[in-house]
Coordinates of C-alpha atoms in Angstrom, one line a residue:
X1 CA -49.3 58.1 -130.6
X2 CA -47.2 59.7 -127.9
X3 CA -47.9 56.7 -125.7
X4 CA -46.8 54.5 -128.6
X5 CA -43.6 56.3 -129.0
X6 CA -42.8 56.3 -125.3
X7 CA -43.4 52.5 -125.0
X8 CA -41.4 52.0 -128.2
X9 CA -38.5 53.9 -126.7
X10 CA -38.8 51.8 -123.5
X11 CA -38.5 48.7 -125.6
X12 CA -35.5 50.0 -127.5
X13 CA -33.8 51.1 -124.3
X14 CA -34.0 47.5 -123.1
X15 CA -31.6 46.7 -126.0
X16 CA -28.8 48.6 -124.3
X17 CA -25.9 49.2 -126.6
X18 CA -27.8 48.5 -129.8
X19 CA -30.5 51.1 -129.3
X20 CA -29.0 53.9 -131.4
X21 CA -28.4 51.7 -134.3
X22 CA -31.9 50.4 -134.0
X23 CA -33.4 53.8 -134.0
X24 CA -31.5 54.9 -137.1
X25 CA -32.3 51.8 -139.1
X26 CA -36.0 51.7 -138.2
X27 CA -36.6 55.5 -138.6
X28 CA -34.8 55.4 -142.0
X29 CA -36.9 52.5 -143.3
X30 CA -40.1 54.1 -142.0
X31 CA -39.4 57.4 -143.7
X32 CA -38.4 55.9 -147.0
X33 CA -41.2 53.3 -147.0
X34 CA -43.8 55.9 -146.0
X35 CA -42.9 58.5 -148.7
X36 CA -42.7 56.1 -151.6
X37 CA -46.5 56.0 -152.2
X38 CA -46.6 59.8 -152.5
X39 CA -43.6 59.7 -154.9
X40 CA -45.5 57.1 -156.9
X41 CA -48.6 59.2 -157.1
X42 CA -46.6 62.3 -158.2
X43 CA -44.8 60.1 -160.8
X44 CA -48.1 58.8 -162.2
X45 CA -49.3 62.4 -162.5
X46 CA -46.2 63.3 -164.4
X47 CA -46.6 60.2 -166.7
X48 CA -50.2 60.9 -167.5
X49 CA -49.4 64.6 -168.2
X50 CA -46.8 63.5 -170.7
X51 CA -49.1 60.9 -172.3
X52 CA -52.0 63.3 -172.9
X53 CA -49.8 65.9 -174.4
X54 CA -49.9 66.3 -178.2
X55 CA -46.3 65.1 -178.6
X56 CA -45.1 62.2 -176.4
X57 CA -41.6 62.8 -175.1
X58 CA -39.1 59.9 -174.9
X59 CA -38.7 60.8 -171.3
X60 CA -42.0 59.1 -170.5
X61 CA -40.5 55.7 -170.9
X62 CA -37.8 56.5 -168.3
X63 CA -40.6 57.7 -166.0
X64 CA -42.5 54.5 -166.5
X65 CA -39.4 52.5 -165.7
X66 CA -39.0 54.6 -162.5
X67 CA -42.6 53.9 -161.6
X68 CA -42.1 50.1 -161.9
X69 CA -39.0 50.4 -159.8
X70 CA -41.0 52.3 -157.2
X71 CA -43.7 49.6 -157.1
X72 CA -41.1 47.0 -156.3
X73 CA -39.0 49.0 -153.9
X74 CA -41.4 48.9 -150.9
X75 CA -41.4 45.1 -151.0
X76 CA -37.6 45.0 -150.9
X77 CA -37.5 47.6 -148.1
X78 CA -40.2 45.7 -146.1
X79 CA -38.3 42.4 -146.6
X80 CA -35.0 43.9 -145.4
X81 CA -36.8 45.6 -142.4
X82 CA -38.6 42.4 -141.4
X83 CA -35.4 40.4 -141.6
X84 CA -33.7 42.9 -139.4
X85 CA -36.6 43.0 -136.9
X86 CA -36.7 39.2 -136.6
X87 CA -33.3 39.3 -135.0
X88 CA -34.2 42.4 -133.0
X89 CA -37.4 40.9 -131.6
X90 CA -35.4 37.7 -130.6
X91 CA -32.8 39.9 -128.9
X92 CA -35.5 41.9 -127.1
X93 CA -37.2 38.7 -125.8
X94 CA -33.9 37.2 -124.6
X95 CA -33.1 40.4 -122.7
X96 CA -36.6 40.7 -121.2
X97 CA -36.5 37.0 -120.1
X98 CA -33.0 37.5 -118.7
X99 CA -34.2 40.5 -116.7
X100 CA -37.3 38.6 -115.6
X101 CA -35.1 35.7 -114.3
X102 CA -32.8 38.2 -112.5
X103 CA -35.9 39.9 -110.9
X104 CA -37.2 36.6 -109.5
X105 CA -33.7 35.5 -108.3
X106 CA -33.0 38.8 -106.6
X107 CA -36.3 39.1 -104.8
X108 CA -36.5 37.8 -101.2
X109 CA -38.1 34.4 -100.8
X110 CA -41.1 35.5 -98.6
X111 CA -42.0 38.2 -101.2
X112 CA -41.7 35.7 -104.0
X113 CA -44.2 33.5 -102.2
X114 CA -46.7 36.4 -101.9
X115 CA -49.9 36.4 -104.0
X116 CA -49.2 39.9 -105.5
X117 CA -45.8 38.9 -106.7
X118 CA -47.1 35.6 -108.1
X119 CA -49.9 37.3 -110.0
X120 CA -47.5 39.9 -111.5
X121 CA -45.0 37.2 -112.4
X122 CA -47.8 35.1 -114.1
X123 CA -49.0 38.1 -116.2
X124 CA -45.4 38.9 -117.2
X125 CA -44.8 35.2 -118.2
X126 CA -48.0 35.2 -120.2
X127 CA -46.7 38.2 -122.1
X128 CA -43.3 36.7 -122.7
X129 CA -43.7 33.0 -123.2
X130 CA -46.1 33.0 -126.2
X131 CA -43.9 35.6 -127.9
X132 CA -46.6 38.3 -128.4
X133 CA -44.2 40.9 -126.9
X134 CA -41.8 40.3 -129.8
X135 CA -44.3 42.0 -132.1
X136 CA -44.0 45.3 -130.3
X137 CA -41.3 46.7 -132.5
X138 CA -42.6 45.1 -135.7
X139 CA -46.2 46.3 -135.5
X140 CA -45.4 49.7 -134.0
X141 CA -42.9 50.4 -136.8
X142 CA -45.5 49.2 -139.4
X143 CA -48.2 51.3 -137.8
X144 CA -45.9 54.3 -138.1
X145 CA -45.3 53.6 -141.8
X146 CA -49.1 53.4 -142.3
X147 CA -49.7 56.6 -140.3
X148 CA -47.1 58.7 -142.2
X149 CA -48.3 57.3 -145.5
X150 CA -51.9 58.1 -144.8
X151 CA -51.0 61.6 -143.6
X152 CA -49.0 62.4 -146.7
X153 CA -51.7 61.1 -149.0
X154 CA -54.4 62.9 -147.0
X155 CA -52.6 66.2 -147.6
X156 CA -52.6 65.4 -151.3
X157 CA -56.4 64.6 -151.2
X158 CA -57.1 67.7 -149.2
X159 CA -55.6 69.8 -152.1
X160 CA -57.9 68.0 -154.5
X161 CA -61.0 68.3 -152.2
X162 CA -61.1 68.9 -148.5
X163 CA -64.3 66.8 -147.9
X164 CA -62.6 63.5 -148.8
X165 CA -59.8 64.1 -146.3
X166 CA -62.2 65.1 -143.6
X167 CA -64.4 62.0 -144.0
X168 CA -61.4 59.7 -143.8
X169 CA -60.0 61.5 -140.7
X170 CA -63.3 61.3 -138.9
X171 CA -63.7 57.6 -139.6
X172 CA -60.1 57.0 -138.4
X173 CA -60.8 58.6 -135.0
X174 CA -64.0 56.7 -134.5
X175 CA -62.2 53.4 -135.4
X176 CA -59.3 54.3 -133.1
X177 CA -61.4 54.9 -130.0
X178 CA -63.3 51.7 -130.4
X179 CA -60.2 49.7 -131.0
X180 CA -58.5 51.2 -127.9
X181 CA -61.4 50.4 -125.6
X182 CA -61.8 46.9 -127.1
X183 CA -58.1 46.0 -126.6
X184 CA -58.0 47.4 -123.1
X185 CA -61.0 45.5 -121.9
X186 CA -59.9 42.2 -123.4
X187 CA -56.3 42.3 -122.0
X188 CA -57.7 43.5 -118.6
X189 CA -59.7 40.3 -118.6
X190 CA -56.7 38.1 -119.6
X191 CA -54.4 39.6 -116.9
X192 CA -57.2 39.3 -114.3
X193 CA -57.2 35.5 -114.8
X194 CA -53.6 35.2 -113.4
X195 CA -54.8 33.3 -110.2
X196 CA -57.0 30.9 -112.1
X197 CA -54.3 30.3 -114.7
X198 CA -51.8 29.5 -112.0
X199 CA -54.3 27.1 -110.3
X200 CA -54.8 25.1 -113.6
X201 CA -51.0 25.0 -114.0
X202 CA -50.7 23.6 -110.5
X203 CA -53.2 20.8 -111.1
X204 CA -51.5 20.1 -114.5
X205 CA -48.1 19.7 -112.8
X206 CA -49.7 17.1 -110.5
X207 CA -50.5 15.0 -113.7
X208 CA -47.1 15.7 -115.4
X209 CA -44.6 15.3 -112.5
X210 CA -43.2 11.8 -112.0
X211 CA -44.1 11.4 -108.4
X212 CA -47.6 13.0 -108.7
X213 CA -48.4 10.8 -111.8
X214 CA -47.3 7.6 -110.0
X215 CA -49.3 8.4 -106.9
X216 CA -52.4 9.3 -108.8
X217 CA -52.2 6.0 -110.8
X218 CA -51.9 4.0 -107.6
X219 CA -54.7 5.8 -105.8
X220 CA -56.9 5.8 -108.9
X221 CA -57.7 9.5 -108.4
X222 CA -57.1 10.6 -112.0
X223 CA -60.9 11.0 -112.6
X224 CA -61.5 13.2 -109.6
X225 CA -58.5 15.5 -110.2
X226 CA -59.3 15.6 -113.9
X227 CA -62.8 16.9 -113.1
X228 CA -61.3 19.4 -110.8
X229 CA -58.9 20.6 -113.5
X230 CA -61.7 20.6 -116.1
X231 CA -64.0 22.8 -113.9
X232 CA -61.2 25.3 -113.3
X233 CA -60.0 25.3 -116.9
X234 CA -63.5 25.4 -118.3
X235 CA -64.3 28.5 -116.3
X236 CA -61.0 30.1 -117.4
X237 CA -61.8 29.4 -121.1
X238 CA -65.4 30.6 -120.8
X239 CA -64.3 34.0 -119.5
X240 CA -61.7 34.2 -122.2
X241 CA -64.2 33.2 -124.9
X242 CA -66.7 35.8 -123.9
X243 CA -64.1 38.4 -123.9
X244 CA -62.8 37.3 -127.3
X245 CA -66.4 37.3 -128.8
X246 CA -67.0 40.8 -127.5
X247 CA -63.6 41.9 -128.9
X248 CA -64.3 40.4 -132.3
X249 CA -67.8 41.8 -132.4
X250 CA -66.3 45.3 -132.0
X251 CA -63.7 44.5 -134.6
X252 CA -66.3 43.3 -137.1
X253 CA -68.3 46.5 -136.6
X254 CA -65.2 48.6 -137.2
X255 CA -64.4 46.7 -140.4
X256 CA -67.9 47.4 -141.6
X257 CA -67.4 51.1 -140.8
X258 CA -64.1 51.1 -142.7
X259 CA -65.8 49.5 -145.7
X260 CA -68.0 52.6 -146.0
X261 CA -65.0 54.7 -147.0
X262 CA -65.1 53.8 -150.8
X263 CA -68.9 54.3 -150.8
X264 CA -68.8 57.8 -149.2
X265 CA -65.9 58.8 -151.3
X266 CA -67.7 57.7 -154.5
X267 CA -70.8 59.8 -153.5
X268 CA -68.5 62.8 -153.0
X269 CA -66.8 62.2 -156.3
X270 CA -70.1 62.4 -158.2
X271 CA -70.5 65.9 -156.9
X272 CA -67.3 67.4 -158.3
X273 CA -65.7 64.8 -160.6
X274 CA -66.8 66.6 -163.8
X275 CA -64.9 69.7 -162.6
X276 CA -61.6 67.9 -162.5
X277 CA -59.0 67.3 -165.3
X278 CA -58.0 63.8 -166.4
X279 CA -54.7 64.0 -164.6
X280 CA -56.5 65.0 -161.3
X281 CA -59.0 62.2 -161.7
X282 CA -56.2 59.6 -162.1
X283 CA -54.2 61.1 -159.2
X284 CA -57.4 61.1 -157.1
X285 CA -58.2 57.4 -157.7
X286 CA -54.5 56.4 -157.2
X287 CA -54.5 58.3 -153.9
X288 CA -57.7 56.6 -152.8
X289 CA -56.3 53.2 -153.7
X290 CA -53.2 53.9 -151.6
X291 CA -55.0 55.4 -148.6
X292 CA -57.7 52.7 -148.5
X293 CA -55.1 49.9 -148.6
X294 CA -52.8 51.5 -146.1
X295 CA -55.7 52.5 -143.9
X296 CA -56.9 49.0 -143.4
X297 CA -53.4 47.8 -142.8
X298 CA -52.8 50.7 -140.4
X299 CA -55.8 49.9 -138.3
X300 CA -54.8 46.2 -138.1
X301 CA -51.2 47.2 -137.2
X302 CA -52.5 49.7 -134.7
X303 CA -54.6 47.0 -133.0
X304 CA -51.7 44.5 -132.9
X305 CA -49.3 47.2 -131.7
X306 CA -51.6 48.1 -128.9
X307 CA -51.8 44.5 -127.8
X308 CA -48.1 44.2 -127.8
X309 CA -47.8 47.5 -125.9
X310 CA -50.2 46.3 -123.2
X311 CA -48.2 43.2 -122.7
X312 CA -44.8 44.9 -122.8
X313 CA -46.0 47.5 -120.3
X314 CA -47.2 44.7 -117.9
X315 CA -43.8 43.0 -118.1
X316 CA -41.9 46.3 -117.9
X317 CA -43.9 47.4 -114.9
X318 CA -43.1 44.1 -113.1
X319 CA -39.4 44.6 -113.9
X320 CA -39.4 48.2 -112.6
X321 CA -41.4 47.4 -109.5
X322 CA -39.7 47.7 -106.1
X323 CA -39.8 44.4 -104.3
X324 CA -38.0 43.4 -101.2
X325 CA -34.6 42.2 -102.4
X326 CA -32.8 39.1 -101.3
X327 CA -30.1 40.1 -98.8
X328 CA -27.4 38.5 -101.0
X329 CA -28.0 41.2 -103.6
X330 CA -26.6 43.9 -101.4
X331 CA -24.6 42.1 -98.6
X332 CA -21.2 40.4 -99.2
X333 CA -21.1 36.6 -98.8
X334 CA -18.1 34.8 -97.3
X335 CA -17.1 31.5 -95.8
X336 CA -18.4 31.3 -92.2
X337 CA -17.6 29.2 -89.2
X338 CA -19.7 30.6 -86.3
X339 CA -23.1 32.1 -85.9
X340 CA -24.7 34.3 -83.2
X341 CA -28.4 35.0 -83.1
X342 CA -29.8 37.5 -80.6
X343 CA -33.5 38.0 -80.0
X344 CA -34.4 37.1 -83.6
X345 CA -38.1 36.9 -84.6
X346 CA -39.6 36.1 -88.0
X347 CA -43.1 36.2 -89.4
X348 CA -44.2 35.0 -92.9
X349 CA -46.1 37.5 -95.1
X350 CA -49.9 37.6 -94.6
X351 CA -49.8 35.8 -91.2
X352 CA -50.6 37.0 -87.7
X353 CA -48.2 34.9 -85.6
X354 CA -44.4 34.7 -85.5
X355 CA -42.9 31.6 -87.0
X356 CA -39.8 32.3 -84.9
X357 CA -40.0 34.0 -81.5
X358 CA -37.2 35.7 -79.7
X359 CA -34.5 33.2 -80.8
X360 CA -31.1 33.6 -79.2
X361 CA -28.3 31.0 -79.8
X362 CA -24.6 30.6 -80.3
X363 CA -23.0 28.1 -82.8
X364 CA -19.2 28.0 -82.4
X365 CA -16.7 27.1 -85.1
X366 CA -16.4 23.3 -85.6
X367 CA -19.5 22.5 -83.6
X368 CA -21.9 19.8 -84.7
X369 CA -25.4 21.1 -84.0
X370 CA -28.6 19.1 -84.4
X371 CA -31.9 21.0 -84.6
X372 CA -34.8 18.7 -83.6
X373 CA -38.5 19.1 -83.1
X374 CA -41.9 17.9 -84.2
X375 CA -43.3 18.8 -87.6
X376 CA -44.2 22.5 -87.7
X377 CA -42.0 23.4 -84.8
X378 CA -39.9 25.9 -86.8
X379 CA -36.8 23.8 -87.6
X380 CA -36.5 24.7 -91.3
X381 CA -37.6 28.3 -90.7
X382 CA -34.8 28.6 -88.2
X383 CA -32.2 27.4 -90.7
X384 CA -33.6 29.6 -93.5
X385 CA -33.3 32.7 -91.2
X386 CA -30.0 31.6 -89.9
X387 CA -28.6 31.4 -93.5
X388 CA -30.1 34.7 -94.5
X389 CA -32.6 33.2 -96.9
X390 CA -35.4 34.8 -94.9
X391 CA -34.8 38.3 -93.4
X392 CA -35.4 38.5 -89.7
X393 CA -38.0 41.2 -88.6
X394 CA -36.3 41.8 -85.3
X395 CA -33.0 40.9 -83.6
X396 CA -29.5 40.5 -84.9
X397 CA -27.5 37.7 -86.6
X398 CA -23.7 37.9 -86.6
X399 CA -21.4 35.6 -88.5
X400 CA -17.8 35.1 -87.4
X401 CA -18.3 37.8 -84.8
X402 CA -19.5 40.4 -87.3
X403 CA -16.7 39.9 -89.8
X404 CA -19.0 38.3 -92.4
X405 CA -22.3 39.9 -93.6
X406 CA -23.9 36.7 -95.0
X407 CA -22.7 33.1 -94.9
X408 CA -21.7 30.9 -97.8
X409 CA -22.6 27.3 -96.9
X410 CA -22.6 23.8 -98.3
X411 CA -26.2 22.4 -98.0
X412 CA -28.4 19.5 -98.7
X413 CA -32.1 19.8 -98.3
X414 CA -35.0 17.3 -98.2
X415 CA -36.1 18.4 -101.7
X416 CA -32.6 18.9 -103.1
X417 CA -31.6 20.2 -106.6
X418 CA -31.8 17.6 -109.4
X419 CA -30.3 18.9 -112.6
X420 CA -31.4 16.8 -115.6
X421 CA -28.1 17.4 -117.3
X422 CA -25.0 15.3 -116.3
X423 CA -23.7 13.9 -113.0
X424 CA -20.7 16.3 -113.3
X425 CA -23.0 19.3 -113.6
X426 CA -24.9 18.2 -110.5
X427 CA -21.7 18.0 -108.4
X428 CA -19.6 20.9 -109.7
X429 CA -22.7 23.2 -109.2
X430 CA -21.5 23.3 -105.6
X431 CA -18.7 25.7 -106.8
X432 CA -19.0 26.7 -110.4
X433 CA -15.9 28.9 -110.1
X434 CA -13.8 25.7 -110.0
X435 CA -15.9 23.4 -112.1
X436 CA -13.0 22.0 -114.2
X437 CA -11.1 20.6 -111.2
X438 CA -11.2 16.9 -111.7
X439 CA -9.2 16.0 -108.6
X440 CA -11.7 18.0 -106.5
X441 CA -14.5 16.1 -108.3
X442 CA -13.0 12.8 -107.5
X443 CA -12.6 13.7 -103.8
X444 CA -16.2 14.7 -103.6
X445 CA -17.4 11.5 -105.2
X446 CA -15.3 9.4 -102.9
X447 CA -16.4 11.2 -99.7
X448 CA -20.1 10.8 -100.7
X449 CA -19.6 7.1 -101.6
X450 CA -20.9 7.9 -105.1
X451 CA -18.5 5.7 -107.1
X452 CA -21.5 4.3 -109.0
X453 CA -21.1 7.5 -111.2
X454 CA -18.0 6.0 -112.8
X455 CA -19.9 3.0 -113.9
X456 CA -22.7 5.1 -115.5
X457 CA -20.5 7.9 -116.7
X458 CA -19.7 11.3 -115.2
X459 CA -20.8 13.1 -118.3
X460 CA -23.8 10.9 -119.3
X461 CA -27.2 12.6 -119.9
X462 CA -29.7 12.2 -117.1
X463 CA -33.5 11.9 -117.5
X464 CA -35.5 9.6 -119.8
X465 CA -37.3 12.6 -121.3
X466 CA -34.0 13.8 -122.6
X467 CA -32.8 10.5 -123.9
X468 CA -30.7 9.8 -120.8
X469 CA -30.6 7.4 -117.9
X470 CA -32.6 7.5 -114.6
X471 CA -31.0 7.4 -111.2
X472 CA -32.6 5.8 -108.1
X473 CA -33.6 7.9 -105.1
X474 CA -30.5 6.7 -103.2
X475 CA -28.2 7.6 -106.2
X476 CA -29.7 11.1 -106.4
X477 CA -29.1 11.5 -102.7
X478 CA -25.4 10.6 -103.0
X479 CA -25.1 13.0 -106.0
X480 CA -26.5 15.8 -103.8
X481 CA -24.1 14.8 -101.0
X482 CA -21.2 14.9 -103.4
X483 CA -22.3 18.4 -104.4
X484 CA -22.2 19.5 -100.7
X485 CA -18.7 17.9 -100.4
X486 CA -17.5 19.6 -103.6
X487 CA -18.4 23.1 -102.3
X488 CA -15.9 22.8 -99.3
X489 CA -17.4 25.6 -97.3
X490 CA -16.7 25.9 -93.6
X491 CA -20.5 25.8 -92.7
X492 CA -22.5 22.7 -93.8
X493 CA -26.3 22.5 -93.4
X494 CA -28.3 19.3 -93.8
X495 CA -32.1 19.9 -93.6
X496 CA -33.8 16.5 -93.4
X497 CA -32.2 15.1 -96.6
X498 CA -32.5 11.6 -95.3
X499 CA -36.2 11.5 -94.4
X500 CA -36.8 8.8 -97.0
X501 CA -34.4 6.3 -95.5
X502 CA -34.5 4.2 -92.3
X503 CA -33.0 5.6 -89.0
X504 CA -30.1 3.1 -89.0
X505 CA -29.0 4.1 -92.5
X506 CA -29.5 7.7 -91.6
X507 CA -27.2 7.5 -88.6
X508 CA -24.6 5.7 -90.7
X509 CA -24.8 8.5 -93.3
X510 CA -24.5 11.2 -90.7
X511 CA -21.5 9.5 -89.1
X512 CA -19.8 9.3 -92.5
X513 CA -20.5 13.0 -93.1
X514 CA -19.1 14.1 -89.7
X515 CA -16.1 11.9 -90.3
X516 CA -15.4 13.3 -93.8
X517 CA -16.0 16.9 -92.7
X518 CA -14.0 17.1 -89.5
X519 CA -13.3 20.7 -88.4
X520 CA -16.4 22.1 -90.3
X521 CA -19.4 23.6 -88.5
X522 CA -22.2 21.2 -89.3
X523 CA -25.9 21.9 -88.7
X524 CA -28.2 18.8 -88.9
X525 CA -32.0 19.3 -89.0
X526 CA -34.2 16.3 -88.4
X527 CA -37.4 15.2 -86.7
X528 CA -35.7 11.9 -86.0
X529 CA -33.2 11.9 -83.1
X530 CA -30.6 9.4 -84.4
X531 CA -28.4 12.3 -85.5
X532 CA -28.7 14.0 -82.1
X533 CA -26.6 11.3 -80.3
X534 CA -23.5 12.2 -82.3
X535 CA -23.9 16.0 -82.1
X536 CA -22.1 18.4 -79.8
X537 CA -25.1 20.6 -79.3
X538 CA -28.9 19.8 -79.6
X539 CA -31.4 22.6 -80.1
X540 CA -35.0 21.5 -79.4
X541 CA -37.6 23.6 -81.3
X542 CA -41.3 23.9 -80.2
X543 CA -43.9 26.2 -81.6
X544 CA -41.2 28.6 -83.1
X545 CA -39.2 28.8 -79.9
X546 CA -36.1 27.2 -78.5
X547 CA -37.3 25.0 -75.7
X548 CA -34.1 23.2 -74.8
X549 CA -30.4 23.4 -75.6
X550 CA -27.7 20.9 -74.5
X551 CA -25.9 17.7 -75.2
X552 CA -27.7 14.4 -75.5
X553 CA -26.8 13.3 -72.0
X554 CA -27.7 16.7 -70.5
X555 CA -31.1 16.7 -72.1
X556 CA -31.8 13.1 -71.2
X557 CA -31.0 13.8 -67.6
X558 CA -33.2 16.9 -67.7
X559 CA -36.2 14.7 -68.7
X560 CA -37.9 17.5 -70.6
X561 CA -39.2 17.7 -74.2
X562 CA -36.2 16.0 -75.8
X563 CA -36.4 13.2 -73.3
X564 CA -40.0 12.6 -74.2
X565 CA -39.3 12.7 -77.9
X566 CA -36.3 10.4 -77.7
X567 CA -38.1 7.9 -75.4
X568 CA -41.1 7.7 -77.7
X569 CA -39.0 7.2 -80.8
X570 CA -36.9 4.5 -79.1
X571 CA -40.0 2.7 -78.0
X572 CA -41.5 2.8 -81.5
X573 CA -38.3 1.4 -83.0
X574 CA -38.2 -1.3 -80.3
X575 CA -41.8 -2.3 -81.1
X576 CA -40.9 -2.4 -84.8
X577 CA -37.9 -4.6 -84.2
X578 CA -39.8 -7.0 -82.0
X579 CA -42.5 -7.2 -84.6
X580 CA -40.0 -8.0 -87.2
X581 CA -38.5 -10.8 -85.1

């Protein structure tokens, strides 16, 4: 019970400013509801005493009226408490989910991608999403009502005959131990399935996502992937079913044990019933009626409360765990124009080799920098570390000569954000602090050549699944570009956002970006080299290291890695053009 109360307090503490009101309301209802059965028993004793007396007093009718009021009062109190708890449970869930979201957003990206964090997050989501955790306050408070009621009535039974009380107490402790072990084993199994559960979700997302669904239809691989999903999901359900059967077998055995209470009590009654008065006999049977009813309810509430406590504890433990925080949680972010990296290295969690090795570079304000390299060379990792998304293990990064701790930047990535709300939301999310600035919105739309938005509607709903319209790939791309234009930061990063378009269109787009954002520090990341020819500085990445740095003409004259890459790409485009002719 101490563990119950501690966890109950932890849940109430999560309600912040409402917690004292919650404690007063719940404790008041528990005390009143728990003492009503005893008052009812004492009132019956009084009524029977008055009825068996030689002369019936008129007061008996008033006592009978009181008794009927008492029989109705618990239902009214329970209804009011349940109505109050419904809102309270919803509030608790909202606060827990908000805390969970904050935890995920404030944790560093490498830690978020680790298996330990992912498993803990899955277990917490399992507890929150189905809503089981909402029952913590409900079932714990109901279990407390049942416990106090049983204790009060047990004292009354002990006065009548000690053996009845002892038998019920022994059966309770036996039941409690079995319930505790059964619940712990079952939820240990459920939480142990986090990895398998995530795997089934990953396969399901392949079916449900637009791109995955289209590709699977074209390839005709639905059957193969469905069998893979079926095997994983079947194994998951089999383990869960076996655990459930074991848990229900234990529960059935306990219910059988509890059903022995009336039989044992009846045997005890035959031993001493003749020695009791009529009033005592009636009080005894009324007490047994109350305690048997509350005892069954109490054991069920206790079981449900334990399940909710296990789930709440799992989520609470995740929220209180110390994970590596994202640097933006404790470092100030400001607009940035220049970046200096000195001997910076970075390694992904659970890997043996550095993804970046001893990187040193200087990006001056207003420079147009193009980061090129083959797939897997470290281009994107370099940008993520440069922007502070990944913390460097060694070395130093300075922004604006140390005047800025972390940079604010406009950005557009290969897999950019697509909000299925409105075009306006997609654009103004670049700077939500100024989201009502229509002139700024119009400038961003014009710079991104996204005037098609006016034809469709700036505030129209997007996404067929929400009753809205669908945008083409090119339209989404222009919407993302408009968002980058709207943010108006000094540092602008484009990480292969044009990989789906042809090189000529890509070069035209980059030329437009550079023309519209003159004076900004622009970083372009691409495995194609069309953007490199219009850049001030080219950084050539190879196997996590900077292999070459220079202008296009300098690197071509050097005839190194960049020269080889550019020559091969130029030859491939020439072959394609000749084939087209």
